[in-house]
PDB file of C-alpha atoms in Angstrom:
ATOM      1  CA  UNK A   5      63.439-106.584  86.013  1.00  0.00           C
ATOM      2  CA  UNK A   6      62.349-105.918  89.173  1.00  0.00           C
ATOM      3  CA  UNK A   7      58.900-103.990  89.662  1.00  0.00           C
ATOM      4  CA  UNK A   8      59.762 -99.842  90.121  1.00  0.00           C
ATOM      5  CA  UNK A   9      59.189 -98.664  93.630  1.00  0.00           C
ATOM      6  CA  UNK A  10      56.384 -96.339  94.137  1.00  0.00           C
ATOM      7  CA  UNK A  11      53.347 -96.173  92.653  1.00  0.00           C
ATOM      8  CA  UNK A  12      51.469 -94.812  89.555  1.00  0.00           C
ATOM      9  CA  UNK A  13      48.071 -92.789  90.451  1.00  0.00           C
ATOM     10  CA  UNK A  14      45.177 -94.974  89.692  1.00  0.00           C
ATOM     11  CA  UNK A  15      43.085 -92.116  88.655  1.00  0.00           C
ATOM     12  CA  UNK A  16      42.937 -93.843  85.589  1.00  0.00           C
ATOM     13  CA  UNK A  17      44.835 -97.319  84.459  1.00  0.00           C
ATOM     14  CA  UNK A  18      45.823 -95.213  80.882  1.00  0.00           C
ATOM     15  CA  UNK A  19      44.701 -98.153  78.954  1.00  0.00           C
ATOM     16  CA  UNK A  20      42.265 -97.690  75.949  1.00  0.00           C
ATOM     17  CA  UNK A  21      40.689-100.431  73.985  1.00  0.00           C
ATOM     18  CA  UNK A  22      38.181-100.639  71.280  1.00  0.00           C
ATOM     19  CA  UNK A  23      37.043-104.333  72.579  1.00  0.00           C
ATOM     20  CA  UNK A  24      37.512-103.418  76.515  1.00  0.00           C
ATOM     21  CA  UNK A  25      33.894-103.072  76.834  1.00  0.00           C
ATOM     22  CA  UNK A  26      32.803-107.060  75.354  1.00  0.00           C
ATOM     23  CA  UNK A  27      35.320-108.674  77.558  1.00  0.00           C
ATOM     24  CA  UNK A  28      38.843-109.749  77.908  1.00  0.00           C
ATOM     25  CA  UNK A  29      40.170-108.969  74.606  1.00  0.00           C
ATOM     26  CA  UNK A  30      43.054-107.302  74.876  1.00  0.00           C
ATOM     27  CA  UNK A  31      45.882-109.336  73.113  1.00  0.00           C
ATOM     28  CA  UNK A  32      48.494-110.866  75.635  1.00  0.00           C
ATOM     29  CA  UNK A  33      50.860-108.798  73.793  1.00  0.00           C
ATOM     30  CA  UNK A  34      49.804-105.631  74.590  1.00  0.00           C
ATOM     31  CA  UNK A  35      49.288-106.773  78.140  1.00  0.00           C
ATOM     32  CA  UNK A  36      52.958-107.759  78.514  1.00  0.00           C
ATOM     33  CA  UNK A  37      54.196-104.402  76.775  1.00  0.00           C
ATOM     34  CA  UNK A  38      52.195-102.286  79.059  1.00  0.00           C
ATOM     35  CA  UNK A  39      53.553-104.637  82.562  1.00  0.00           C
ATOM     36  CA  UNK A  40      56.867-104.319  80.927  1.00  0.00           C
ATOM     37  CA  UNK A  41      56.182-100.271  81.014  1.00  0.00           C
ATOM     38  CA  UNK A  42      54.967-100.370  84.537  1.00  0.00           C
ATOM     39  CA  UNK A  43      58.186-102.251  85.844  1.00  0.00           C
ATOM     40  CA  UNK A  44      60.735-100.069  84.353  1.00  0.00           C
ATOM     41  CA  UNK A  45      63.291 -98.117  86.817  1.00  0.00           C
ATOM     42  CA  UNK A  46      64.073 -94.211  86.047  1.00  0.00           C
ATOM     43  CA  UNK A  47      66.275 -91.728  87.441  1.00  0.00           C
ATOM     44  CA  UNK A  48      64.551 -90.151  91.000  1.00  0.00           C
ATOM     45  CA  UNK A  49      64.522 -86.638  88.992  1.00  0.00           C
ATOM     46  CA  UNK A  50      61.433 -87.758  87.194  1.00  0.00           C
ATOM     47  CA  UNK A  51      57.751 -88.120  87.868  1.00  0.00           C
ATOM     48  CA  UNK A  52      55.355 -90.571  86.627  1.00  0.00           C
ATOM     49  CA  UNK A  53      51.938 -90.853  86.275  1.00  0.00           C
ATOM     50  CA  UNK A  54      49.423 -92.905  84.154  1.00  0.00           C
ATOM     51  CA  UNK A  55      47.103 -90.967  82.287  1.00  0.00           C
ATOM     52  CA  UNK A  56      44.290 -91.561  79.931  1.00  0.00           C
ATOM     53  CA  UNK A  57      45.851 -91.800  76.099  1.00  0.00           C
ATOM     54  CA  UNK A  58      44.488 -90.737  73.281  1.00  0.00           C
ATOM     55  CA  UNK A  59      41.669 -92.602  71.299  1.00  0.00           C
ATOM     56  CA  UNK A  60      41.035 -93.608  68.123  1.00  0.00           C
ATOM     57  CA  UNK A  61      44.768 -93.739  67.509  1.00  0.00           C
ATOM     58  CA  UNK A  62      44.730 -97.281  67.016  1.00  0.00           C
ATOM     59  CA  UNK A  63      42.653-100.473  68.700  1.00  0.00           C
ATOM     60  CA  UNK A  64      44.948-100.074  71.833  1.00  0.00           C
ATOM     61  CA  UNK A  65      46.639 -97.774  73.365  1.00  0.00           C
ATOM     62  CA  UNK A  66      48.287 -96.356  77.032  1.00  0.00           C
ATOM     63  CA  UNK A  67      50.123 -93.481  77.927  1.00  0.00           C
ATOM     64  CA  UNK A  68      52.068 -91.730  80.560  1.00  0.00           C
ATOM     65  CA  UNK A  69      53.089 -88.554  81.458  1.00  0.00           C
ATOM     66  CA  UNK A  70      56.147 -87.548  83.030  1.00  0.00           C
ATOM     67  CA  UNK A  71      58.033 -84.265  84.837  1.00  0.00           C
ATOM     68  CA  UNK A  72      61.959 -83.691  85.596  1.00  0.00           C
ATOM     69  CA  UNK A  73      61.410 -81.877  88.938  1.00  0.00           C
ATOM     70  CA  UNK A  74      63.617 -79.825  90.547  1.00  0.00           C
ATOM     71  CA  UNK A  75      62.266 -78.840  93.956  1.00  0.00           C
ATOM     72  CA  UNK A  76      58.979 -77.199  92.625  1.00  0.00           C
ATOM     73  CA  UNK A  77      60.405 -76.474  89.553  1.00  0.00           C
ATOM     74  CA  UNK A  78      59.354 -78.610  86.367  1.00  0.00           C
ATOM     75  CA  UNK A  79      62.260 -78.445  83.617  1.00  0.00           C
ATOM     76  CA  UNK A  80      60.411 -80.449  81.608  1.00  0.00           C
ATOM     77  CA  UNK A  81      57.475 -82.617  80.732  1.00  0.00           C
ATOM     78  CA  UNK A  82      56.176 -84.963  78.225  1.00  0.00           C
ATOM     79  CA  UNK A  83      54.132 -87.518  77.091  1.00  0.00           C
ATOM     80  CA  UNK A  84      54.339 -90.886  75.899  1.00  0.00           C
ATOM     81  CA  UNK A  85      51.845 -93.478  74.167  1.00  0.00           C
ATOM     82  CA  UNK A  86      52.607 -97.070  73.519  1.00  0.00           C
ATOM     83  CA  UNK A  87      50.274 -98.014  70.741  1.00  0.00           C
ATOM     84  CA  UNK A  88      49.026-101.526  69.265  1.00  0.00           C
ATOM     85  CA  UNK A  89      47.557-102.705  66.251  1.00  0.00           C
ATOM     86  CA  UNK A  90      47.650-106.872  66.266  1.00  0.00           C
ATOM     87  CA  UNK A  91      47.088-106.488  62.220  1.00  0.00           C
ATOM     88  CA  UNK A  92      49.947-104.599  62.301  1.00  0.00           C
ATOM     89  CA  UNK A  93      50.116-100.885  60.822  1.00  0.00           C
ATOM     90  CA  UNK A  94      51.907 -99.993  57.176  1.00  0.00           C
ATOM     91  CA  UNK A  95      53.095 -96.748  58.110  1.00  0.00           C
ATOM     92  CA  UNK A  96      54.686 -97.890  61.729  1.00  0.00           C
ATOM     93  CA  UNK A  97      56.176-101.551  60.028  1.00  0.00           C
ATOM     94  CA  UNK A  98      54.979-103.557  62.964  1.00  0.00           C
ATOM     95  CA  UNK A  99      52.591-103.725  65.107  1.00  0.00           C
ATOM     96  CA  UNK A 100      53.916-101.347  68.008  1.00  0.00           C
ATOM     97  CA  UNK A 101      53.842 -97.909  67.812  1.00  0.00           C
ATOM     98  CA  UNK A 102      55.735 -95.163  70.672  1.00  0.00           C
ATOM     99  CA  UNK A 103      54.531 -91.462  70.129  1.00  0.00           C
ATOM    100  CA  UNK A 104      55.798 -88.729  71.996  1.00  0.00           C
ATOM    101  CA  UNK A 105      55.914 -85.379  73.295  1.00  0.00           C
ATOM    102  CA  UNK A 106      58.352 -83.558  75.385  1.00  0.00           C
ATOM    103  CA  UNK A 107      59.182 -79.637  75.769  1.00  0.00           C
ATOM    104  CA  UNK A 108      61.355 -77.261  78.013  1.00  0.00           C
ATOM    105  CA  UNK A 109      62.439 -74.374  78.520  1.00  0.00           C
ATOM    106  CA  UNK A 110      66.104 -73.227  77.079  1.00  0.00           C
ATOM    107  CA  UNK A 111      68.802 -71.404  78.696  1.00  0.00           C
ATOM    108  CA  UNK A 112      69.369 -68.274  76.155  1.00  0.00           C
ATOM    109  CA  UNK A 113      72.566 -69.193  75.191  1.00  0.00           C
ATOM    110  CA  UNK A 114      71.422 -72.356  74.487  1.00  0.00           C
ATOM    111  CA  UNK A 115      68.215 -71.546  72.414  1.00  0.00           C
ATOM    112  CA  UNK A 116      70.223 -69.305  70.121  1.00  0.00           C
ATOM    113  CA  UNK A 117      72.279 -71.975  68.515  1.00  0.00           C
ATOM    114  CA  UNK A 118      71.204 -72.502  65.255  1.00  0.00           C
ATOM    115  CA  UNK A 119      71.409 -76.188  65.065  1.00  0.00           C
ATOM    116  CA  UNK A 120      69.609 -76.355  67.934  1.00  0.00           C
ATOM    117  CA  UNK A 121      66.492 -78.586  65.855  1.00  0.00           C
ATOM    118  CA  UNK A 122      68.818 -80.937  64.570  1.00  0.00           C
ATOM    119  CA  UNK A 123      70.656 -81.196  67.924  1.00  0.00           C
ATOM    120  CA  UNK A 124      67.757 -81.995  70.106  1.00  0.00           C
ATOM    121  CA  UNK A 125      66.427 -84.413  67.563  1.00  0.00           C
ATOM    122  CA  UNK A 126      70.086 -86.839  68.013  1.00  0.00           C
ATOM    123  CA  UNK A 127      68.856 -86.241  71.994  1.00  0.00           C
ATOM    124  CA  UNK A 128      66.111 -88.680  70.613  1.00  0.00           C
ATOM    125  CA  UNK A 129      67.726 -90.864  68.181  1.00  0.00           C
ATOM    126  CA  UNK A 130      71.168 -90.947  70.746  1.00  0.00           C
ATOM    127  CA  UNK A 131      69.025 -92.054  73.845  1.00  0.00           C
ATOM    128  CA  UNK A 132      67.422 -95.092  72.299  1.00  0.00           C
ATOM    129  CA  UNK A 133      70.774 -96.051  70.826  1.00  0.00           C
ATOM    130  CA  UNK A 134      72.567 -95.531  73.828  1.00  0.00           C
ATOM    131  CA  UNK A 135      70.646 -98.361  75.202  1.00  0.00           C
ATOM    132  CA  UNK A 136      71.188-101.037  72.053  1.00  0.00           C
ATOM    133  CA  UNK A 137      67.395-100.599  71.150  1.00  0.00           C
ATOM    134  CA  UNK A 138      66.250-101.977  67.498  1.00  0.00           C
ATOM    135  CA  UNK A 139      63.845 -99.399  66.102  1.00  0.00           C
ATOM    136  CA  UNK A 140      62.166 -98.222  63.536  1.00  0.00           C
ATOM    137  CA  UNK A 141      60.559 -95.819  60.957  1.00  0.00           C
ATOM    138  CA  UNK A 142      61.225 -92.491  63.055  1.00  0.00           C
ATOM    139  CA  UNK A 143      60.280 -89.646  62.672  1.00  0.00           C
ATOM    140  CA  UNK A 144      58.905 -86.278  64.041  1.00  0.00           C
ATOM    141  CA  UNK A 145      59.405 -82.549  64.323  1.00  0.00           C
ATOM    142  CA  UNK A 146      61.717 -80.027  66.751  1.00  0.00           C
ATOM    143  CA  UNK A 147      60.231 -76.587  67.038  1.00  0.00           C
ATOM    144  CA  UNK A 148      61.689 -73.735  68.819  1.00  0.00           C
ATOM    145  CA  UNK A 149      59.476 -70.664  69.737  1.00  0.00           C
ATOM    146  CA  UNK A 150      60.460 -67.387  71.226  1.00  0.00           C
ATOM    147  CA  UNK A 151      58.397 -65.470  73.988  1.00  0.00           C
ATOM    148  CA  UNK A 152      59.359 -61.887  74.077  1.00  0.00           C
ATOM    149  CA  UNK A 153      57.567 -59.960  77.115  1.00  0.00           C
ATOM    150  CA  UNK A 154      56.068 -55.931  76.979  1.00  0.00           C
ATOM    151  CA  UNK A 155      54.333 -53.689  79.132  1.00  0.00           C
ATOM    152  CA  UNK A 156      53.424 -54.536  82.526  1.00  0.00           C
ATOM    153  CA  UNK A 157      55.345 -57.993  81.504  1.00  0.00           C
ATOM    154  CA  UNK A 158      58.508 -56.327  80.411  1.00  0.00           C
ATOM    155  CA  UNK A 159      60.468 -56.955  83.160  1.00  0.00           C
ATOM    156  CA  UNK A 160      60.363 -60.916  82.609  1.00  0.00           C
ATOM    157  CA  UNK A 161      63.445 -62.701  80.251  1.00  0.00           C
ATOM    158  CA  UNK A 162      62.347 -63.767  77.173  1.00  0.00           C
ATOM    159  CA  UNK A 163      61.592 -67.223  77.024  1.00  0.00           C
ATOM    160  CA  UNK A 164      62.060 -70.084  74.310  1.00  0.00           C
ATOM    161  CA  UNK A 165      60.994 -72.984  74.762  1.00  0.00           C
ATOM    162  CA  UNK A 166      62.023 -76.530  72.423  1.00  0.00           C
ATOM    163  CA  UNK A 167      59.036 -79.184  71.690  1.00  0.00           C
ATOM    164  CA  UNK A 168      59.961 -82.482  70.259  1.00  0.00           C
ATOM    165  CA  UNK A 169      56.901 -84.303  68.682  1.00  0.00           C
ATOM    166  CA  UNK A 170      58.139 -88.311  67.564  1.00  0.00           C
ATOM    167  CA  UNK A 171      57.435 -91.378  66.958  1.00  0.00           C
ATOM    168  CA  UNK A 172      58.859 -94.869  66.163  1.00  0.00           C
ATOM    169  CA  UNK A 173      58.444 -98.633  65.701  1.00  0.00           C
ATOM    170  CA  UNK A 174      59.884-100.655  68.624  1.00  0.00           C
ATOM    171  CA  UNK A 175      61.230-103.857  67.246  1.00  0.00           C
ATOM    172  CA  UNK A 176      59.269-107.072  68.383  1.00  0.00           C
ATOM    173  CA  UNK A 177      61.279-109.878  70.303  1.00  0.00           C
ATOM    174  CA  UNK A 178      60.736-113.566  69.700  1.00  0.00           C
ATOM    175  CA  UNK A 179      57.822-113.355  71.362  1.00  0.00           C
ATOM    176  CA  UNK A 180      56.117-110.445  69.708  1.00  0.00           C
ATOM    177  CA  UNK A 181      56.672-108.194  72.259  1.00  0.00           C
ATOM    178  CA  UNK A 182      59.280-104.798  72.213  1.00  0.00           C
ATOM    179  CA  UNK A 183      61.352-104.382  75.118  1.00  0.00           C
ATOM    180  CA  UNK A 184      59.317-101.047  75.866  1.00  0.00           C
ATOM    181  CA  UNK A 185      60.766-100.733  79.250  1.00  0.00           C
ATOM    182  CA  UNK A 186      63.998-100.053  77.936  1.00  0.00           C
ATOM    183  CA  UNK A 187      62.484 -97.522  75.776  1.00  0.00           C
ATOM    184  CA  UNK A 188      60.519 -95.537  78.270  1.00  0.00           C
ATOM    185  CA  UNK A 189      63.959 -95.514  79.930  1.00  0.00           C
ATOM    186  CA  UNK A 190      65.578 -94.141  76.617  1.00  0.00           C
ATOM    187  CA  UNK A 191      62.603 -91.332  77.062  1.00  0.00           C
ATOM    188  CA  UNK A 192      63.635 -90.447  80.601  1.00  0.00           C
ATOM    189  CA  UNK A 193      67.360 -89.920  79.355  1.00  0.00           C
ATOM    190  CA  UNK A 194      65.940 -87.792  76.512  1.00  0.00           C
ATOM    191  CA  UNK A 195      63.785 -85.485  79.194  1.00  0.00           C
ATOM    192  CA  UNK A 196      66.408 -85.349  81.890  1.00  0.00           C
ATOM    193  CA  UNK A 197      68.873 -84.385  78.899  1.00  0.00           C
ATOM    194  CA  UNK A 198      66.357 -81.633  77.644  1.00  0.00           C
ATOM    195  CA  UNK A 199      66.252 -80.281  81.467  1.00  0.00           C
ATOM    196  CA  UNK A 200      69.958 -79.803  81.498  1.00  0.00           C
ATOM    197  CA  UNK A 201      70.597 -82.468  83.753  1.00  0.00           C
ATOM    198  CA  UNK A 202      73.740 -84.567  83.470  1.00  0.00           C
ATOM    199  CA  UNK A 203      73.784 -87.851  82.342  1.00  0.00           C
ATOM    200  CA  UNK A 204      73.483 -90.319  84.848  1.00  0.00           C
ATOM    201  CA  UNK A 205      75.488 -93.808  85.577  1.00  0.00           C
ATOM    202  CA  UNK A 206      73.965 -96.630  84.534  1.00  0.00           C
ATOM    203  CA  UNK A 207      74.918 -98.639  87.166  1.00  0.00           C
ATOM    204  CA  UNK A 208      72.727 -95.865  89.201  1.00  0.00           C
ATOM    205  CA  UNK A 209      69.264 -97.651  87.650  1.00  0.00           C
ATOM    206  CA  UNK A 210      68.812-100.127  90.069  1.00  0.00           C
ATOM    207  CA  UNK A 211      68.312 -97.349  92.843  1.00  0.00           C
ATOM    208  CA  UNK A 212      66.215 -95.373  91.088  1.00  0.00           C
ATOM    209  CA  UNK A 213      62.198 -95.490  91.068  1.00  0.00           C
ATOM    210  CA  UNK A 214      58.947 -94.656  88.973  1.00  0.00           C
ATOM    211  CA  UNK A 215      57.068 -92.574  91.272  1.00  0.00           C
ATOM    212  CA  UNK A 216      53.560 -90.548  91.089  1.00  0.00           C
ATOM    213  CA  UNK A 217      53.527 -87.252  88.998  1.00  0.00           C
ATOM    214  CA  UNK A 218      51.600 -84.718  91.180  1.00  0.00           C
ATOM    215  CA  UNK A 219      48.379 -83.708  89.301  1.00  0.00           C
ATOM    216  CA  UNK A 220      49.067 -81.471  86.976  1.00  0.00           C
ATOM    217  CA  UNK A 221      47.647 -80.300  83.385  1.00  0.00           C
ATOM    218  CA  UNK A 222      50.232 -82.655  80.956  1.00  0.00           C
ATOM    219  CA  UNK A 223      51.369 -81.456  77.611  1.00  0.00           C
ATOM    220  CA  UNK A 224      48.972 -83.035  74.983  1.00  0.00           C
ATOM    221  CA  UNK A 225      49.788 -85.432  71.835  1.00  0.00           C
TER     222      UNK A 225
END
């Protein structure tokens, strides 16, 4: 695949490793998993940008944050770490782990469906099989919480807004590494769905590019 036009922010390089500081340790696996992440192609609504993970999570780790934009509008953001344990992890069955986090903003017609939870969670579960991806032990939560507005406030809608908090083993290849381009694209089909946008063509991938997110405070995992 050919590297994603644009550029991520180099604020920080979103890599975290217990061993970074005594020398080139990071395993060649993790190194290929994160260049595989760096190369993938997404649709031009989203925004990308590299941003320090979380620690302690597991011996390695890197995570990105991303935005549907619409003009200045954000319909939705999210977050997603790629972590690595070489000794492998009981819980995640391999030694990959993707954790996420992504939230918008429903349309009221929308938010008062009461399979809503169980809808947005085949959003997750349909993207990644949309694209023939082998995972893994998934699993998460879909909460939907009202904001009702009074007082000097009253004149704004109420507001709901869906947050889908996941994770899942990416299957290894051959070589021990997951295709984990292919799944951050599975993510950006799973935010741009969330936003209301409408699926895109396939074929379309090739013109489409991994730009910079503006700086922003991202949602948290």
């Amino acid at each position: 695949m050919a590297p994603a036009q644009g550029q991520f922010s180099d604020h920080s390089d979103g890599v975290e490793s217990k061993d970074r500081a005594e020398g080139p340790s990071v395993p060649p696996a993790f190194l290929a998993a994160v260049d595989a992440l760096r190369s993938a192609r997404l649709r031009p609504e989203l925004e990308v940008e590299v941003t320090r993970p979380p620690q302690r999570l597991a011996p390695h780790a890197y995570a990105l944050e991303a935005a549907v934009v619409d003009g200045e509008d954000d319909l939705a953001d999210g977050r997603l770490v790629l972590l690595h344990d070489p000794a492998g992890h009981d819980a995640w069955q391999g030694a990959f782990r993707l954790v996420t986090l992504v939230r918008a903003e429903l349309e009221p017609e929308m938010a008062a469906d009461p399979l809503l939870p169980e809808v947005c969670w085949t959003w997750l579960t349909g993207a990644l099989d949309a694209r023939g991806l082998s995972y893994g032990e998934a699993g998460g939560t879909v909460t939907r919480a009202g904001s009702h507005y009074f007082g000097a406030l009253a004149t704004r809608r109420p507001a709901t807004q869906i947050e889908i908090r996941a994770s899942w083993t990416p299957r290894e290849s051959r070589g021990g590494v997951p295709d984990t381009a292919s799944h951050l694209m599975a993510w950006g089909d799973l935010l741009c769905q969330i936003a209301g946008l409408p699926p895109s063509d396939p074929a379309d991938a090739a013109d489409a590019a991994v730009v910079t997110l503006p700086q922003r405070r991202g949602p948290q995992v």
